[in-house]
Coordinates of C-alpha atoms and ligand atoms in Angstrom, one line a residue:
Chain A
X1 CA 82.2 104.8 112.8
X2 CA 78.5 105.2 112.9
X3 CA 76.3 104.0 110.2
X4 CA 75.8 105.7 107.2
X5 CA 73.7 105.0 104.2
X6 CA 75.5 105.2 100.8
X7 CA 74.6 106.0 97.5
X8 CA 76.5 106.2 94.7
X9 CA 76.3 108.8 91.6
X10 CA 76.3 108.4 87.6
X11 CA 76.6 112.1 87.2
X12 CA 76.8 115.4 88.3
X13 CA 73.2 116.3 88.6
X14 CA 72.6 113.1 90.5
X15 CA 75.0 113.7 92.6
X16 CA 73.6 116.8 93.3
X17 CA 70.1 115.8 93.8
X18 CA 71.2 112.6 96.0
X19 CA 73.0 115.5 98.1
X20 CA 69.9 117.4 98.5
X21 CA 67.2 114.5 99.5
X22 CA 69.7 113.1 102.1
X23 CA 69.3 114.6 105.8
X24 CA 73.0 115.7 106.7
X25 CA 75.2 113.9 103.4
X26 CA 78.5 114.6 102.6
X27 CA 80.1 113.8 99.1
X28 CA 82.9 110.8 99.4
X29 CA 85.7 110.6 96.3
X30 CA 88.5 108.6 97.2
X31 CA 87.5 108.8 101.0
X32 CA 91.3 108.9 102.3
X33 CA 90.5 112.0 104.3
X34 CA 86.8 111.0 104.7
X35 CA 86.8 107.6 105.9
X36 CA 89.6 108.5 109.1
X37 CA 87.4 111.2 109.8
X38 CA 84.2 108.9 110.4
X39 CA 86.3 106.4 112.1
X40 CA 87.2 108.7 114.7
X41 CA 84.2 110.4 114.7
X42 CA 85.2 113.7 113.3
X43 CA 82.4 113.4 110.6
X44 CA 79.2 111.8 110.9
X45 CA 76.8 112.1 107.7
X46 CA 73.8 110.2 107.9
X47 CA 74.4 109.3 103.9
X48 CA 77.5 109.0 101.2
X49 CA 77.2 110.4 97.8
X50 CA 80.1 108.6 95.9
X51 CA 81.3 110.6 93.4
X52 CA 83.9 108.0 91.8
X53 CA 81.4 106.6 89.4
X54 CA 80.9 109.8 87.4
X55 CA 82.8 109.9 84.5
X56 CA 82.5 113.6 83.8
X57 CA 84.5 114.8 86.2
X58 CA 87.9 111.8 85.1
X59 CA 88.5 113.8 81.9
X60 CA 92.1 115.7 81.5
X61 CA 92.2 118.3 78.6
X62 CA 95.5 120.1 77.3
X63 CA 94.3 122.6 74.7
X64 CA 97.5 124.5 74.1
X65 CA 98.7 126.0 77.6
X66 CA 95.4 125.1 79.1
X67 CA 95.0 122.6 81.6
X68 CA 91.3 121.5 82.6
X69 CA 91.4 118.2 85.2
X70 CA 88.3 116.7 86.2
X71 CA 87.9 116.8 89.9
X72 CA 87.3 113.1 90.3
X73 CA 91.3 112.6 88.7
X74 CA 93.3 110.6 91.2
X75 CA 96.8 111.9 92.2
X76 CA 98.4 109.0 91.0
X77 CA 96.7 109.5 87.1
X78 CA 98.3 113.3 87.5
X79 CA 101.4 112.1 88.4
X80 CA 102.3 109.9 85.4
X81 CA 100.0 112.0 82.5
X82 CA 102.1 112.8 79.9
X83 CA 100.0 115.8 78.6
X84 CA 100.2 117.4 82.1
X85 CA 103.8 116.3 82.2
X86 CA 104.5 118.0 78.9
X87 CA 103.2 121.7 80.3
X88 CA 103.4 121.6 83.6
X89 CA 105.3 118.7 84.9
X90 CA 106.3 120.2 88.5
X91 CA 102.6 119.4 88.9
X92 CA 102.8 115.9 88.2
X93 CA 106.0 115.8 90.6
X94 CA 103.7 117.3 93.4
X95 CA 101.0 114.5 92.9
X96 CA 104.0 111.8 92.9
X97 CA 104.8 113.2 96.6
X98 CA 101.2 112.8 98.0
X99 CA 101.1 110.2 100.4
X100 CA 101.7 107.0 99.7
X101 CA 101.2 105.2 96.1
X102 CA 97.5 103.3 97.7
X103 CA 96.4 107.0 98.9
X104 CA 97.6 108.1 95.4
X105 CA 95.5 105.6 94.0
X106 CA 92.1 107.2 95.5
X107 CA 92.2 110.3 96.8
X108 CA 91.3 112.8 94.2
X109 CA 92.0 116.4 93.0
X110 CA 88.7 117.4 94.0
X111 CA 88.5 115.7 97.6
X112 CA 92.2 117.4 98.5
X113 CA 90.9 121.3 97.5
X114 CA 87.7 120.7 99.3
X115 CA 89.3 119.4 102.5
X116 CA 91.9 122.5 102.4
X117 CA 93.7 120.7 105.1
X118 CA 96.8 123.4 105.7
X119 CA 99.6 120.7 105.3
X120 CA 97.9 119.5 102.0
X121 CA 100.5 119.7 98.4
X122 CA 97.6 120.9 95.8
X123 CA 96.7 124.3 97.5
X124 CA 100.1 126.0 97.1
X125 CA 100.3 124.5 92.9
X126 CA 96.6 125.9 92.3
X127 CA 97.3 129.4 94.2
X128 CA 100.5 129.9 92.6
X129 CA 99.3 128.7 89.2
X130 CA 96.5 131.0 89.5
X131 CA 93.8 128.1 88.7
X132 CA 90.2 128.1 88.4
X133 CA 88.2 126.4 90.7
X134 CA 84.9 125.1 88.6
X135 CA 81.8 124.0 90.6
X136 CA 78.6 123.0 89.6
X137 CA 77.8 126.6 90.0
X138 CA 80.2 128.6 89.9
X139 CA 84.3 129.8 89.0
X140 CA 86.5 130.8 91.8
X141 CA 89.7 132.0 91.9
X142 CA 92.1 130.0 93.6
X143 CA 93.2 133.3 95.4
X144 CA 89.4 133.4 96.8
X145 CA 89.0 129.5 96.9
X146 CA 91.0 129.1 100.3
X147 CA 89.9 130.7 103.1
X148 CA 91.6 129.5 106.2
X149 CA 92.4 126.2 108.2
X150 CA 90.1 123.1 106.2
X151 CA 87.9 126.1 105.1
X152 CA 86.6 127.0 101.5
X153 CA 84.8 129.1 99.3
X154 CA 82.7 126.2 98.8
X155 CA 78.6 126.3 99.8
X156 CA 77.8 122.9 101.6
X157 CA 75.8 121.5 98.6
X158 CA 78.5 122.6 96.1
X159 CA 80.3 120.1 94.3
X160 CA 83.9 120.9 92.7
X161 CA 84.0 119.3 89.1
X162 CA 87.2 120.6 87.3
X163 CA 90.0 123.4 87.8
X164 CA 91.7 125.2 85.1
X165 CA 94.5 126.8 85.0
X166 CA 97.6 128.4 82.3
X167 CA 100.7 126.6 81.9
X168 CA 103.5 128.8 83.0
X169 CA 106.8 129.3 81.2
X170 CA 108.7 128.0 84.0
X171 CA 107.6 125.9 87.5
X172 CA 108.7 124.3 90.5
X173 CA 107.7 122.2 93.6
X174 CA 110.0 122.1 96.9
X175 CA 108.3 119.6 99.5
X176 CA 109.8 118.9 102.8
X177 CA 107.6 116.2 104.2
X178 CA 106.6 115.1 107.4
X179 CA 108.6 111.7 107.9
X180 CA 105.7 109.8 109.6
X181 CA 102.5 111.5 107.9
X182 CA 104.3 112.3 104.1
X183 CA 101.9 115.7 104.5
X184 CA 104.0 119.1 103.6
X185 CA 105.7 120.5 106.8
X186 CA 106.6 123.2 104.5
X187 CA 106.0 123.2 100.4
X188 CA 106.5 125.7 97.9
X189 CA 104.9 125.7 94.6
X190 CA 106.6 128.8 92.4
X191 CA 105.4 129.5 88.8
X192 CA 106.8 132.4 86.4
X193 CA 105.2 133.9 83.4
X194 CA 107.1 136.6 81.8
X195 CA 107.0 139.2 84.6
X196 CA 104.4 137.3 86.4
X197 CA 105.5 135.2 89.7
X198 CA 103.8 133.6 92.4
X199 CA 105.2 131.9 95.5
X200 CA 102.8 129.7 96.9
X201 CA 103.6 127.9 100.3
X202 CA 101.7 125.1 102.3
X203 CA 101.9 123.1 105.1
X204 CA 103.5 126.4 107.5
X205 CA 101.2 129.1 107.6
X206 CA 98.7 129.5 110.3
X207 CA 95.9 130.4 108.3
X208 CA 96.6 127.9 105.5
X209 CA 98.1 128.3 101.8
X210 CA 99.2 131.6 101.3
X211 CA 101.5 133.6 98.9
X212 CA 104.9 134.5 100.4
X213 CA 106.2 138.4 99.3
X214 CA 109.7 138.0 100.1
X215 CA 110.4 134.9 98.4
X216 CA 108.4 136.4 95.3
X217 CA 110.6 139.6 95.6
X218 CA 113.8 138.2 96.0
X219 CA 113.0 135.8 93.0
X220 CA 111.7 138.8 90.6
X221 CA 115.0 140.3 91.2
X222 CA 117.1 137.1 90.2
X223 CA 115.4 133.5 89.3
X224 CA 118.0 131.1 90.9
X225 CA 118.4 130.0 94.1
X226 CA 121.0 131.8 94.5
X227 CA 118.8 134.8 94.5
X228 CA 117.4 133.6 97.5
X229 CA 120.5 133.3 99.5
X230 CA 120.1 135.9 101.7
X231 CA 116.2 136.2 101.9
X232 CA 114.4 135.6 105.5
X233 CA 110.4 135.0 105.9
X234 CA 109.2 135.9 109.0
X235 CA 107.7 133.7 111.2
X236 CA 105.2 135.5 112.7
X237 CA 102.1 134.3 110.9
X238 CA 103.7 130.5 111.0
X239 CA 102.3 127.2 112.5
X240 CA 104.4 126.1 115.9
X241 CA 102.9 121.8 116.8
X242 CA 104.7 119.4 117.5
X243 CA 106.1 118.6 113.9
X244 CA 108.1 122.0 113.9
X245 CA 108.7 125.4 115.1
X246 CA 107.6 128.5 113.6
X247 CA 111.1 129.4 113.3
X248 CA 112.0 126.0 111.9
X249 CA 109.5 126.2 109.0
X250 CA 110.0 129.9 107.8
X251 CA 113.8 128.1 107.7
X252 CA 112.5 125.3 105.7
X253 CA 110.5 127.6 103.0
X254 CA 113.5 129.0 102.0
X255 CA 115.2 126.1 101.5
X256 CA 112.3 124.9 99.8
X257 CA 111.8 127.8 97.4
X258 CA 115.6 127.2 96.4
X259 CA 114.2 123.4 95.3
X260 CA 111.7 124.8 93.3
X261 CA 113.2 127.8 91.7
X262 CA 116.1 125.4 90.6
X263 CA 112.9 122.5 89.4
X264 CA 112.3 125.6 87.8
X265 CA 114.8 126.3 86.0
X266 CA 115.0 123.0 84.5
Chain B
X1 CA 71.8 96.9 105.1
X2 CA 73.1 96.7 101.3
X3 CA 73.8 94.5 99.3
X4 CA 76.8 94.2 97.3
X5 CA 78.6 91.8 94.3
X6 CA 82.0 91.9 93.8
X7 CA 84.6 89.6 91.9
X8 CA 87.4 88.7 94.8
X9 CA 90.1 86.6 93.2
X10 CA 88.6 85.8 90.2
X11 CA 85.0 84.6 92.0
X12 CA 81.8 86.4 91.8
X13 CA 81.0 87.0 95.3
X14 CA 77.8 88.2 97.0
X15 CA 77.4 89.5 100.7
X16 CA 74.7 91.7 103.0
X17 CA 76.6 95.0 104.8
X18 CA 76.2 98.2 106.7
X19 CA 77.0 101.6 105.2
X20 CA 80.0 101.6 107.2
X21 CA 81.1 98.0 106.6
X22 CA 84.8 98.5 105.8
X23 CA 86.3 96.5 103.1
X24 CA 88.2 94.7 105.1
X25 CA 85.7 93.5 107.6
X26 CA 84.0 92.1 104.4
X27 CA 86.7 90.1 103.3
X28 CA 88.4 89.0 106.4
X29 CA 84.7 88.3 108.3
X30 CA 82.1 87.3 105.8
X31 CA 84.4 85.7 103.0
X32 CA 87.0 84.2 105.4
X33 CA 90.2 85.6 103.8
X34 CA 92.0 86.4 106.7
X35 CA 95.4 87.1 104.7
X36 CA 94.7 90.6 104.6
X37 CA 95.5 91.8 107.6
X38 CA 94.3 94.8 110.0
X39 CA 97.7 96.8 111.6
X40 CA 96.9 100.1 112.3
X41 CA 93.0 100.6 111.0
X42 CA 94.0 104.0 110.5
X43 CA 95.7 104.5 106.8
X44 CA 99.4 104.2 107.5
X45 CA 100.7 100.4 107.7
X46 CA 99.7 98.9 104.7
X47 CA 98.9 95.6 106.0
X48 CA 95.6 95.4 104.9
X49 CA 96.2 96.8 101.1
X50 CA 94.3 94.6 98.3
X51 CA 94.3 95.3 94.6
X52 CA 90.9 96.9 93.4
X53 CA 90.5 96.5 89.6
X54 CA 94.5 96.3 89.2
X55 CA 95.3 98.8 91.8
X56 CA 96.8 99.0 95.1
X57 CA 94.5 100.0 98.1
X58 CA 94.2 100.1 101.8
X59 CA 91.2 97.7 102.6
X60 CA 91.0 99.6 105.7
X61 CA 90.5 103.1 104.6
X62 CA 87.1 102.1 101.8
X63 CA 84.0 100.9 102.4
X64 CA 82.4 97.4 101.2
X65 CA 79.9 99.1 99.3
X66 CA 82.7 101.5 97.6
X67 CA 84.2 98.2 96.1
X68 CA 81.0 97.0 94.7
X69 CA 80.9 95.7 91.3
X70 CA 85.1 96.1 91.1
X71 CA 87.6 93.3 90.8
X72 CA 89.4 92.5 94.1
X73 CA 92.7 90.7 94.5
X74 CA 94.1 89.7 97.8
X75 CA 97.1 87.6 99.0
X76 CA 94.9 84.9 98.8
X77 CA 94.3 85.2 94.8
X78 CA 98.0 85.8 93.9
X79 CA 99.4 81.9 93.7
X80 CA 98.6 79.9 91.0
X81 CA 97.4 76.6 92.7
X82 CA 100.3 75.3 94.5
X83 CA 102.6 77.2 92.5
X84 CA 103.5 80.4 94.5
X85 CA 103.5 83.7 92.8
X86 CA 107.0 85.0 91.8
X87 CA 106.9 88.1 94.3
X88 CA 106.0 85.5 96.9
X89 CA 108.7 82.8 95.8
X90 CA 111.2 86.0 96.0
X91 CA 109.9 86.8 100.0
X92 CA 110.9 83.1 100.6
X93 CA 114.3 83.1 99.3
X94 CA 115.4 86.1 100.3
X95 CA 114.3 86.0 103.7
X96 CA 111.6 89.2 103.4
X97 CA 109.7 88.3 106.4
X98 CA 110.3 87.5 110.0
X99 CA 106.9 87.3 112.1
X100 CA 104.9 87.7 108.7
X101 CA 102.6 90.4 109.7
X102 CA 103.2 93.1 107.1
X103 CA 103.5 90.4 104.8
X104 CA 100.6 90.1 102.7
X105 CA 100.5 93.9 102.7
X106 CA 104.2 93.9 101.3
X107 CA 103.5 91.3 98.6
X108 CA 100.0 93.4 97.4
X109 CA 102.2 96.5 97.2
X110 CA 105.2 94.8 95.8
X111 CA 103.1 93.3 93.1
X112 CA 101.9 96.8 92.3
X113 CA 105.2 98.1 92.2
X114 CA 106.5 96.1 89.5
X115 CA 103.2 96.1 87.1
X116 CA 104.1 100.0 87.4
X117 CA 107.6 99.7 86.6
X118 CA 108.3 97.1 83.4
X119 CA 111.9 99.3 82.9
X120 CA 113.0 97.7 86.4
X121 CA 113.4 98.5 89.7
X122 CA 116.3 100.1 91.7
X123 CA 116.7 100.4 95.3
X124 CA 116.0 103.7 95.7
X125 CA 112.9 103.3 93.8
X126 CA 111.7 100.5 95.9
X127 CA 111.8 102.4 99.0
X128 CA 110.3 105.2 98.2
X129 CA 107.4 103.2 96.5
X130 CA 107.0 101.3 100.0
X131 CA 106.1 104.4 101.8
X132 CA 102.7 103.0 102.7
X133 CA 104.1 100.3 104.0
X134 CA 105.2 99.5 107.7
X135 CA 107.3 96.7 108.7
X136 CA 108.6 96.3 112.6
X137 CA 110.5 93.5 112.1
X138 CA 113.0 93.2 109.0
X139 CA 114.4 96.9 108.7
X140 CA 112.8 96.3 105.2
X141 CA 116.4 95.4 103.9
X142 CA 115.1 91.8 102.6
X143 CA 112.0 92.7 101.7
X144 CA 113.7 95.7 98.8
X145 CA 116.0 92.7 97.8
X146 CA 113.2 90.4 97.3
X147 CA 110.9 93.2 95.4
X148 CA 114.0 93.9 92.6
X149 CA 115.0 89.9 92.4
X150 CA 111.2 89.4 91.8
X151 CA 111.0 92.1 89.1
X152 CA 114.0 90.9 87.4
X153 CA 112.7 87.0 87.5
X154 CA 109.1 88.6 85.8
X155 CA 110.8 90.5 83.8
X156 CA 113.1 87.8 82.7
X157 CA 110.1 85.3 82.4
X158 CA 107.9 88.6 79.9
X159 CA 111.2 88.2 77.4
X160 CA 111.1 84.9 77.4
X161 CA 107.4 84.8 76.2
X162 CA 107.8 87.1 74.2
Ligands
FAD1 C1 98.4 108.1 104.8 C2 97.9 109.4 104.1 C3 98.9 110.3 103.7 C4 98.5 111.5 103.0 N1 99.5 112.3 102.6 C5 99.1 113.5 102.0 C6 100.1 114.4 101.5 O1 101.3 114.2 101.6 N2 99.7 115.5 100.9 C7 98.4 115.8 100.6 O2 98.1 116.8 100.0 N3 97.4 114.9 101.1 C8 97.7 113.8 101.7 N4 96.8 112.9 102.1 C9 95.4 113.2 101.8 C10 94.9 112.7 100.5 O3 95.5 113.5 99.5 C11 93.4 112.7 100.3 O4 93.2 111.9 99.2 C12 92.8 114.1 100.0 O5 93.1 115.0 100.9 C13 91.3 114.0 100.0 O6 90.9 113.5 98.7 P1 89.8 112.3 98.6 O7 89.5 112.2 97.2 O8 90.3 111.1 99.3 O9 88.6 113.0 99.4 P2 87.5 112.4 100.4 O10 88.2 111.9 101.6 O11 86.6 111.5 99.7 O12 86.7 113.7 100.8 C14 87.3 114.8 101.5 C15 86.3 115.9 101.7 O13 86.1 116.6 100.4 C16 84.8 116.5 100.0 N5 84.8 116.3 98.6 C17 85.4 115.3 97.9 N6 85.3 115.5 96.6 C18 84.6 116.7 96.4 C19 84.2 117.4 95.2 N7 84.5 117.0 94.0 N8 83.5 118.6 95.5 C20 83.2 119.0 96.7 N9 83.6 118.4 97.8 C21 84.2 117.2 97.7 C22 84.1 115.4 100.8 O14 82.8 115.7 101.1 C23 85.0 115.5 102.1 O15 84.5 116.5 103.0 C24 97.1 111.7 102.8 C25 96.2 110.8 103.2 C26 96.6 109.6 103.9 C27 95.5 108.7 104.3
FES2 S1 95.4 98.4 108.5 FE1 95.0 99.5 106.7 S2 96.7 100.8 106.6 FE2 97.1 99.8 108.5
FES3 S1 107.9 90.8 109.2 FE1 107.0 91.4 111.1 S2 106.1 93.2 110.6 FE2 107.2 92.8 108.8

């Protein structure tokens, strides 16, 4: 790792401004993508904002359906919240498959949607959820948030400090995991509001998080698994490494969906 | 270099580092606590995890200067004088270690484990919560025995005083 100089923030606007005076900084939350990545050499900022210490961005709200988390949340404080768990508790299952319990322990909300690594859990729960992303200047839509393999809507001096979304009538989480690295080798997050449905899939697609029509089809005709008995997603636009065949993963989203339709259903 | 102040096991401790000091270099080569050990350096063994302010983390995968000002607990801070922790009394008598490596690692974790669960631990529970932890000697089948005796003897021992 080269050496970097750190600095670490009380609040937003410092972190901003401590962004902005460095020569090439980069933001660090709970580092577990960050810290490998300056090991091997994959990042090198010349300084560290830490954004840890701001206490703004640790606040969970439940108003109702709404759902505000403060980017700085780590996954294992979504995993156990018992307002969360009371709306939306497939997400708190999502955040209990992250890793390991010490990753769970620092790696943030925040730190997972900026890195938009394609085999990351939280894309496919804030795309199918519909979430907000809120920056420091902006709202995006989860829809335009992602934009492709570890890329974002995000401006380099943007900092993520919440997301927002609606608690849905019904949801689910289906993760098949990668047996040495716990990422998704195929996830599906699916949430269902009245007539609204979204199928969100991570960890196959070659362009990252993405929506899957024929899943969302088959289920608008019949929520069950069952109703997804004979459905086939093609593999075209799916990853092939060494984990797993294209083939192999559109394979694996099905039987994923059928997880998470029947989380679902309760 | 920076300067940082941490508590490690209960001691207010002071130290000079780089930016990209890792938390383990601190502890094992300017305070001397070699029990936490360095396995992989790269986030997936577990040999290396500490507690930071009551939590279980990977000393290899933070900085020094991310820990300043927290409360650090390593293997070394877990017995009380000569009187060995319970989760380490538990490694002992139900053979959970063969070369001792992962050890320290599996004792952090395992004492993390069972501050998370006061309703008890089952097997299955125990091995998923040891995900982040790699062991190439036992096959881990000791070392999930010695985690649930532990948490019953704890558990046992919290009735009692209470
Ligand atoms: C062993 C291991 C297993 C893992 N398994 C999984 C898994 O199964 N599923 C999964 O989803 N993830 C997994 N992860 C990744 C983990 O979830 C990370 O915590 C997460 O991807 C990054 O969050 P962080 O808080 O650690 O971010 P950091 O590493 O601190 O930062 C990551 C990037 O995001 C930027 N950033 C951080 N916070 C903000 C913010 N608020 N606004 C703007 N930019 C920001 C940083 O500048 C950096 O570029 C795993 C990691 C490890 C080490
Ligand atoms: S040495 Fe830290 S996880 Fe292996
Ligand atoms: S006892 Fe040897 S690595 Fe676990």
């Amino acid at each position: 790792m080269y050496d970097v100089t750190y600095h670490r923030a009380g609040s937003v606007k410092e972190a901003l401004s401590l962004l902005e005076a460095a020569d090439d900084g980069k933001f660090i939350a709970g580092g577990q993508t960050l810290i490998p990545a300056m090991k091997t050499r994959l990042a090198a900022p010349s300084d560290l904002v830490d954004l840890r210490h701001i206490a703004d961005m640790k606040t969970i709200a439940v108003a109702g359906k709404t759902v505000t988390i403060g980017a700085g949340i780590t996954h294992a404080e979504v995993a156990v919240n018992s307002e969360i768990m009371a709306v939306c508790p497939a997400l708190c299952h999502l955040a209990a498959l992250i890793g390991d319990p010490q990753v769970r322990h620092m790696g943030t909300l925040g730190g997972s949607l900026a890195n938009n690594d394609p085999a990351a859990d939280y894309p496919a729960a804030m795309l199918a959820l519909d979430a907000i992303v809120v920056t420091d200047k902006r709202e995006i839509a989860a829809a335009e948030f992602f934009t492709g393999l570890f890329e974002t809507a995000l401006n380099e001096d943007e900092l993520i400090t919440a997301i927002r979304f609606e608690a849905p009538e019904k949801a689910g989480y289906g993760k098949f995991r990668n047996p040495a690295s716990r990422y998704a080798m195929a996830g599906v997050f699916i949430a269902k509001n009245g007539e609204t449905l979204r199928a969100a899939v991570t960890g196959a697609g070659d362009d990252g998080v993405f929506r899957s029509a024929e899943i969302e089809a088959a289920l608008s005709a019949d929520f069950s698994a069952a109703g997804l008995q004979d459905v086939a997603v093609a593999a075209d636009d799916l990853m092939t490494d060494i984990h797993a065949s294209a083939d192999y993963r559109a394979s694996l989203i099905v039987a994923m969906a059928k997880r998470a339709v029947a989380m679902a259903n309760g | 270099m920076t300067d940082v102040t941490m508590t490690v096991n209960g001691q207010t401790v002071s130290g000079s580092v780089e930016g990209r000091t890792l938390l383990v270099q601190f502890l094992r080569d300017s305070l001397g606590l070699t029990g936490t050990h360095v396995g992989c350096e790269t986030s997936q063994c577990g040999a290396c995890t500490i507690h930071m302010d009551g939590k279980s983390v990977k000393s290899c995968s933070m900085l020094a200067v991310q820990a300043d000002g927290a409360a650090i607990t390593t293997i070394e801070g877990l017995a009380d004088g000569e009187a060995l922790h319970p989760v380490q009394t538990a490694f002992k008598e139900h053979h959970g270690l063969q070369c001792g490596f992962c050890t320290p690692g599996m004792i952090m974790a395992a004492t993390d484990i069972i501050r998370r669960h006061p309703e008890g631990l089952n097997e299955k529970t125990v091995r998923e919560e040891l995900e982040g932890n790699i062991c190439r000697c036992t096959g881990y089948h000791n070392i999930v025995k010695a985690i649930i005796a532990a948490s019953e003897a704890m558990n046992a021992d919290s009735t009692k005083a209470a």
